Short mmCIF file of C-alpha atoms and ligand atoms in Angstrom, two decimals:
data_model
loop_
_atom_site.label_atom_id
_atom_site.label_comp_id
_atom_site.label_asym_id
_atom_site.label_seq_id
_atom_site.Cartn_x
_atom_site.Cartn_y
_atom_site.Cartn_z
CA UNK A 185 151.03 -104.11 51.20
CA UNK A 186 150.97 -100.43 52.25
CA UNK A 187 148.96 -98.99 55.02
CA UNK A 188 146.00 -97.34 54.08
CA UNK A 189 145.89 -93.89 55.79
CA UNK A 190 142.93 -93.28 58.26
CA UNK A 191 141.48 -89.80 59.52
CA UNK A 192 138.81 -89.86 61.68
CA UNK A 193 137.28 -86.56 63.30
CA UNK A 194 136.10 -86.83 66.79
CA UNK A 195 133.76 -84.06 67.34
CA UNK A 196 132.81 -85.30 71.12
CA UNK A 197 130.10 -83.34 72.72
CA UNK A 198 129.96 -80.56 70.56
CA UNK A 199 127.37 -79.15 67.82
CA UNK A 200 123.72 -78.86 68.07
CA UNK A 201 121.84 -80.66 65.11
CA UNK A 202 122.18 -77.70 62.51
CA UNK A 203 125.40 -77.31 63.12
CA UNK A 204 126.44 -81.01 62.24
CA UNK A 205 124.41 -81.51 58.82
CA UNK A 206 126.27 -78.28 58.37
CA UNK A 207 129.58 -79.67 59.02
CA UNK A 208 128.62 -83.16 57.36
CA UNK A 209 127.38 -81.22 54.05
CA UNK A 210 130.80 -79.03 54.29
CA UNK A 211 132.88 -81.95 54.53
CA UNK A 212 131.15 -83.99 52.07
CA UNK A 213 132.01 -81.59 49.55
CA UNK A 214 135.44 -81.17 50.32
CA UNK A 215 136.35 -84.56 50.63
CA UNK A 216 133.99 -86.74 48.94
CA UNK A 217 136.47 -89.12 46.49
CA UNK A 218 139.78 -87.99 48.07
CA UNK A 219 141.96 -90.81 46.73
CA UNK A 220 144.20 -93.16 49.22
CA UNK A 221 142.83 -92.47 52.40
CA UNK A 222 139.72 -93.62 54.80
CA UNK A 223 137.93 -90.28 56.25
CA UNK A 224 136.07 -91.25 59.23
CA UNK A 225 133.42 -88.84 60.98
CA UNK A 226 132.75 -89.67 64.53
CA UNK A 227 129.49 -87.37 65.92
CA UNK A 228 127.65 -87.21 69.18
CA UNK A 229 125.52 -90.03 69.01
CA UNK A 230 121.78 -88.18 68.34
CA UNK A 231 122.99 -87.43 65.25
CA UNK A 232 125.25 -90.49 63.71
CA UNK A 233 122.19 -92.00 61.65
CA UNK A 234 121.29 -88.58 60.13
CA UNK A 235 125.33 -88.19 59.33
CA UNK A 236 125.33 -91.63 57.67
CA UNK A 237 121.84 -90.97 55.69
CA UNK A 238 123.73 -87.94 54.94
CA UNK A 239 127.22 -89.53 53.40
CA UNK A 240 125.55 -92.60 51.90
CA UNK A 241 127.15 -92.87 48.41
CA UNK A 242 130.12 -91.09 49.64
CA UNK A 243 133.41 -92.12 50.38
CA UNK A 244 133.10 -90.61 53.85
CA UNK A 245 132.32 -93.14 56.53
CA UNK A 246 130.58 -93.27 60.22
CA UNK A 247 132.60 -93.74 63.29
CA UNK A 248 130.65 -93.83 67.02
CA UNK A 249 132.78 -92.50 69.56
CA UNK A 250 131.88 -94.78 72.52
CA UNK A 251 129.51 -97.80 72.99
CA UNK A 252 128.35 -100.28 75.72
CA UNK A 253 129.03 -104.36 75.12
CA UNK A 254 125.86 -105.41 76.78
CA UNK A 255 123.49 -106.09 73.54
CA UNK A 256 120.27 -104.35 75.08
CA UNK A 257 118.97 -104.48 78.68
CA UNK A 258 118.03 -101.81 81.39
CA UNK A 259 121.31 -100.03 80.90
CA UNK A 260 120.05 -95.95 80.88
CA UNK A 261 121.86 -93.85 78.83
CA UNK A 262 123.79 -96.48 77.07
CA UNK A 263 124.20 -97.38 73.05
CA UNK A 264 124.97 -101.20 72.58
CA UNK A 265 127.12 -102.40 69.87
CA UNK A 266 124.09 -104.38 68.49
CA UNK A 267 122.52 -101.08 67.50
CA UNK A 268 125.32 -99.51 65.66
CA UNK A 269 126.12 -102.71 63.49
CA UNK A 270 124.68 -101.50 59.93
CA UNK A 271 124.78 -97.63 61.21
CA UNK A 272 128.13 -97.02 61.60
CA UNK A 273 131.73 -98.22 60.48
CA UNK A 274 134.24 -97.57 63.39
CA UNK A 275 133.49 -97.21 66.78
CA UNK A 276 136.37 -95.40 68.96
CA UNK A 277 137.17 -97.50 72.02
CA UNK A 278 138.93 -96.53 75.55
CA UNK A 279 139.29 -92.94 74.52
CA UNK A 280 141.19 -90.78 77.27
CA UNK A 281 138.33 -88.95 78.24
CA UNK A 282 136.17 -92.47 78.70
CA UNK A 283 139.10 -93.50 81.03
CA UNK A 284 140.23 -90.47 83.07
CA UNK A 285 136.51 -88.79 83.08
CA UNK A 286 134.35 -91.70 82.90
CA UNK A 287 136.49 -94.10 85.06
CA UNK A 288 136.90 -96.56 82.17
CA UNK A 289 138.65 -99.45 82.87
CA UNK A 290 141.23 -101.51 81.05
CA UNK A 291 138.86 -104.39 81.97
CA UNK A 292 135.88 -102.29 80.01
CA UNK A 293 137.71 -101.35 77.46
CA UNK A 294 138.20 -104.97 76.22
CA UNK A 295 135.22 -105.92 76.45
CA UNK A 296 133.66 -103.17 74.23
CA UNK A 297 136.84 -104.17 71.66
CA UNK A 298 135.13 -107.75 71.93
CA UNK A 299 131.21 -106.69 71.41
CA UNK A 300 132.71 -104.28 68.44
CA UNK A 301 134.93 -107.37 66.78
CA UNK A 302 132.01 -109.78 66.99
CA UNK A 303 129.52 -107.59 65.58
CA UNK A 304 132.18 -106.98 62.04
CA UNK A 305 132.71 -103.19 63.05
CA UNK A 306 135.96 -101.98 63.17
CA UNK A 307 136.99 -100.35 66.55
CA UNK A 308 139.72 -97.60 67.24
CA UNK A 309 141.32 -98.50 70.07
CA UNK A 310 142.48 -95.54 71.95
CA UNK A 311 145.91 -95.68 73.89
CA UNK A 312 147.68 -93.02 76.21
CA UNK A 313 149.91 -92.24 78.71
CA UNK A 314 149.26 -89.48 81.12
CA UNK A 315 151.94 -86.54 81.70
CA UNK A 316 153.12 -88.03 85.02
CA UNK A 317 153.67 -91.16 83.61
CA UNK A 318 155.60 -89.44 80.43
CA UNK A 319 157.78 -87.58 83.01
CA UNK A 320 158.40 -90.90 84.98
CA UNK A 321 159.12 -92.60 81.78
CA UNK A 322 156.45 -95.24 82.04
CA UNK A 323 155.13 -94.56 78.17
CA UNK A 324 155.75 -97.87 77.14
CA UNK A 325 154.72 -99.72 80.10
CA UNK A 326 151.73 -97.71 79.80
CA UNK A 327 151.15 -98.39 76.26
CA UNK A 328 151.54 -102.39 76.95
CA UNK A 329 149.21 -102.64 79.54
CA UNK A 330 146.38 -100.83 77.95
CA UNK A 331 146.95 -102.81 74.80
CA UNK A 332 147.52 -105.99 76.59
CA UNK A 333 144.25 -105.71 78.56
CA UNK A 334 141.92 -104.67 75.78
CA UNK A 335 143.64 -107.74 73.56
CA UNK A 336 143.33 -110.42 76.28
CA UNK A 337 139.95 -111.92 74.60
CA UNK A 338 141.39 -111.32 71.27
CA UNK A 339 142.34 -113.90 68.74
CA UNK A 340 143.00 -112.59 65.67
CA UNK A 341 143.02 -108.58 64.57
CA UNK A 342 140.54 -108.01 61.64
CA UNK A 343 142.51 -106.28 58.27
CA UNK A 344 142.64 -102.45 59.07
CA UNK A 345 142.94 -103.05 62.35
CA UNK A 346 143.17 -99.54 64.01
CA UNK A 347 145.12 -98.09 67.46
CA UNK A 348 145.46 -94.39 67.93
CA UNK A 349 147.83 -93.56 70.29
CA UNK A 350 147.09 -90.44 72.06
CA UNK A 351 149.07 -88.96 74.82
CA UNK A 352 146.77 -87.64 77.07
CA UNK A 353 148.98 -84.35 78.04
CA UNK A 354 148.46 -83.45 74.07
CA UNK A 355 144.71 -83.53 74.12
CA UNK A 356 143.22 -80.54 73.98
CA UNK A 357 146.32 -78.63 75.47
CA UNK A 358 147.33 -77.26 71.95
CA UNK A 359 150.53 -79.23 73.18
CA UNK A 360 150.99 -81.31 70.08
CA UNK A 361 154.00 -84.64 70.42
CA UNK A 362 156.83 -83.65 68.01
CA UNK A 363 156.93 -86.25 65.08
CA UNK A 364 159.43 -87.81 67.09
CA UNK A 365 158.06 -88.36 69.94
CA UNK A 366 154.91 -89.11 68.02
CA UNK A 367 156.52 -91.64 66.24
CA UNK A 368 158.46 -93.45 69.14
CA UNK A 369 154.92 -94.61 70.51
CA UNK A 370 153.40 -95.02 67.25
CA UNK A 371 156.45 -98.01 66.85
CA UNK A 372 156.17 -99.27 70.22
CA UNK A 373 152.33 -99.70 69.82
CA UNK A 374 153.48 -101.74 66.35
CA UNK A 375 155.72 -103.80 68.70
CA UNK A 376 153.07 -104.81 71.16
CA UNK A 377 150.81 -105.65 68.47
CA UNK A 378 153.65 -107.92 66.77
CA UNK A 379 154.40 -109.40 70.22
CA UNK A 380 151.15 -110.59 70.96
CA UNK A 381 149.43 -111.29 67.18
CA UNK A 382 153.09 -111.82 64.96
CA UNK A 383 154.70 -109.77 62.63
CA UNK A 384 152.17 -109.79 59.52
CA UNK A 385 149.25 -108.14 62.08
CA UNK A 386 151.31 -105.92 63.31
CA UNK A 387 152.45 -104.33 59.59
CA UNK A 388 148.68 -104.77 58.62
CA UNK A 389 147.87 -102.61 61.85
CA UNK A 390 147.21 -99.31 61.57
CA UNK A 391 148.39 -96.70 64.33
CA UNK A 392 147.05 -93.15 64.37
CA UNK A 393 148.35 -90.35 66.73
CA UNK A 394 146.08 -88.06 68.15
CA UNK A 395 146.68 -85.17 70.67
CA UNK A 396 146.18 -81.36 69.32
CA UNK A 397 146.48 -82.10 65.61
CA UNK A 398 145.86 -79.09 63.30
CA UNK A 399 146.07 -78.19 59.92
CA UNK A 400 149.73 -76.98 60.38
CA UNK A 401 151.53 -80.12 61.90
CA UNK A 402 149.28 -82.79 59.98
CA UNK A 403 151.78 -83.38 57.27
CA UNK A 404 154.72 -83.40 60.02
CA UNK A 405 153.14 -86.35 61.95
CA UNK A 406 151.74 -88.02 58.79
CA UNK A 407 155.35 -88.25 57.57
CA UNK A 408 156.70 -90.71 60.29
CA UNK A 409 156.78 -94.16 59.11
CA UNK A 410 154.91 -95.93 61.85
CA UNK A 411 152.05 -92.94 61.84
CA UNK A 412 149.30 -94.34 59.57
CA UNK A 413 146.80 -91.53 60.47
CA UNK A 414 145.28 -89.30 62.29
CA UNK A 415 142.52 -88.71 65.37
CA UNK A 416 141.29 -84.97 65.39
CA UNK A 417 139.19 -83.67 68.05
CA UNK A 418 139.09 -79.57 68.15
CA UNK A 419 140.35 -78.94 64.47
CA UNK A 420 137.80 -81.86 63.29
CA UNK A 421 134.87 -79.00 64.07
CA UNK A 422 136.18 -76.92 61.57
CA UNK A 423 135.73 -77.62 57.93
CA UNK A 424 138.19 -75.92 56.23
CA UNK A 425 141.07 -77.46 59.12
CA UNK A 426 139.54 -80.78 58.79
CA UNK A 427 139.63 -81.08 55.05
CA UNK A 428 143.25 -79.30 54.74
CA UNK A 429 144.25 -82.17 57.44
CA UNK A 430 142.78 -84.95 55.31
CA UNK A 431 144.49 -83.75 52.28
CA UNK A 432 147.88 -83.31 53.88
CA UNK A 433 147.72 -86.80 54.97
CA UNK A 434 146.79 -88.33 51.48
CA UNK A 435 149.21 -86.16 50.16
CA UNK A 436 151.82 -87.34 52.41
CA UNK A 437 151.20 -90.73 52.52
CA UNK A 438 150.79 -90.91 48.89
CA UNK A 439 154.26 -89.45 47.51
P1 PGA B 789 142.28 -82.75 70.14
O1 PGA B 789 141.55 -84.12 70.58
O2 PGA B 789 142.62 -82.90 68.69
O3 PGA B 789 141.27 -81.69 70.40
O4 PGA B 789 143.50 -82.63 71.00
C1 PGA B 789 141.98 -85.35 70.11
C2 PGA B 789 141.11 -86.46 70.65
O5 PGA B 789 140.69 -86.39 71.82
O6 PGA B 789 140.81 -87.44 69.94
#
């Protein structure tokens, strides 16, 4: 069975309320229906019940982009997984800037994959290398011990199971991986997942790349065979980029 594609738009900490129906009314016209692919919009937090009121009886979905595994408790500042279970979709997990600004560990990582997977959401489990670890060539121990970690509670990957690799030198930097290099991780992050859950998983999986994606390299990455999508940050603010990505992925993936 083929790989559905999978776009999601991570718009971190950026747009006031206005500004996000705006983008959520913009996008919902542009890519309301777009055959063959899974569109995923990932807003600060305020505003991700608005957002889904807003795309109910679309085919756009909601994504969270962080969330804490406790269920409730005196945790300030903090969104459990319990309260995003009937608000949102996806829920990214481990992204960069949770790890290298936030201090995220491996250790927390899994166990928001594990509060996610119980509650029948389906996470994105961010994975990335560094550009000192790149240069030292430590990519795919990097990749395996991030993966490793967040899967050691794991038992069995849910169908559309999704990883975005995401180098962290290409976030943000306008320093987008070439295809190939792209690709390389993409299929080592496949082989991880086939090491530690079998082969049928691991084709089942899906595995984004993420890092300085834009309108004009979309179709580039989206081409590579072990590249099942996409994880936008800067270009996901931007309607017209946004929905040109989206389409250049269907596109792709569809020929
Ligand atoms: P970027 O961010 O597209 O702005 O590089 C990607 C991400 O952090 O998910």
């Amino acid at each position: 069975m083929p790989r559905r594609p999978i776009v999601a738009g991570n718009w971190k900490m950026h747009l006031n309320r206005s500004a996000a129906a705006e983008l959520v009314s913009a996008l919902r016209g542009g890519l309301d229906g777009l055959a063959g692919i899974d569109v995923v919009l990932c807003p600060p937090a305020p505003w991700l019940a608005e957002t889904a009121d807003h795309l109910r009886g679309s085919s756009l979905e909601v994504g969270a982009q962080n969330v804490y595994w406790e269920p409730h408790g005196a945790f300030t500042g903090e969104v459990s997984a319990a309260m995003l279970t009937g608000l949102v979709d996806y829920v990214i997990i481990g992204h960069s800037e949770r790890r290298h600004v936030f201090g995220e560990t491996d250790e927390d990582t899994a166990k928001k994959l594990d509060a996610v997977l119980g509650l029948g959401m389906q996470p994105i489990l961010a994975v990335g290398e560094l550009r000192e670890e790149r240069e030292a060539g430590q990519t795919p121990a990097i990749l395996e011990r991030q993966l490793r970690a967040a899967f050691a509670n794991v038992d069995r990957l849910p169908e559309g199971f999704v990883v975005a690799y995401e180098p962290v030198w290409a976030i943000g930097t306008g320093l987008t991986a070439t295809p190939e290099i792209a690709q390389q991780a993409c299929a080592h992050v496949r082989r991880i997942v086939a090491e530690r859950f079998g082969d049928g998983p691991a084709e089942a999986c899906r595995v984004q790349y993420g890092g300085s994606v834009n309108a004009e390299n979309a179709a580039a990455l989206a081409a590579q065979s072990d590249i099942d999508g996409l994880l936008v940050g800067g270009a996901s603010l931007n309607a017209e980029a946004f929905t040109a990505i989206c389409r250049a992925v269907a596109a792709t993936k569809g020929s």
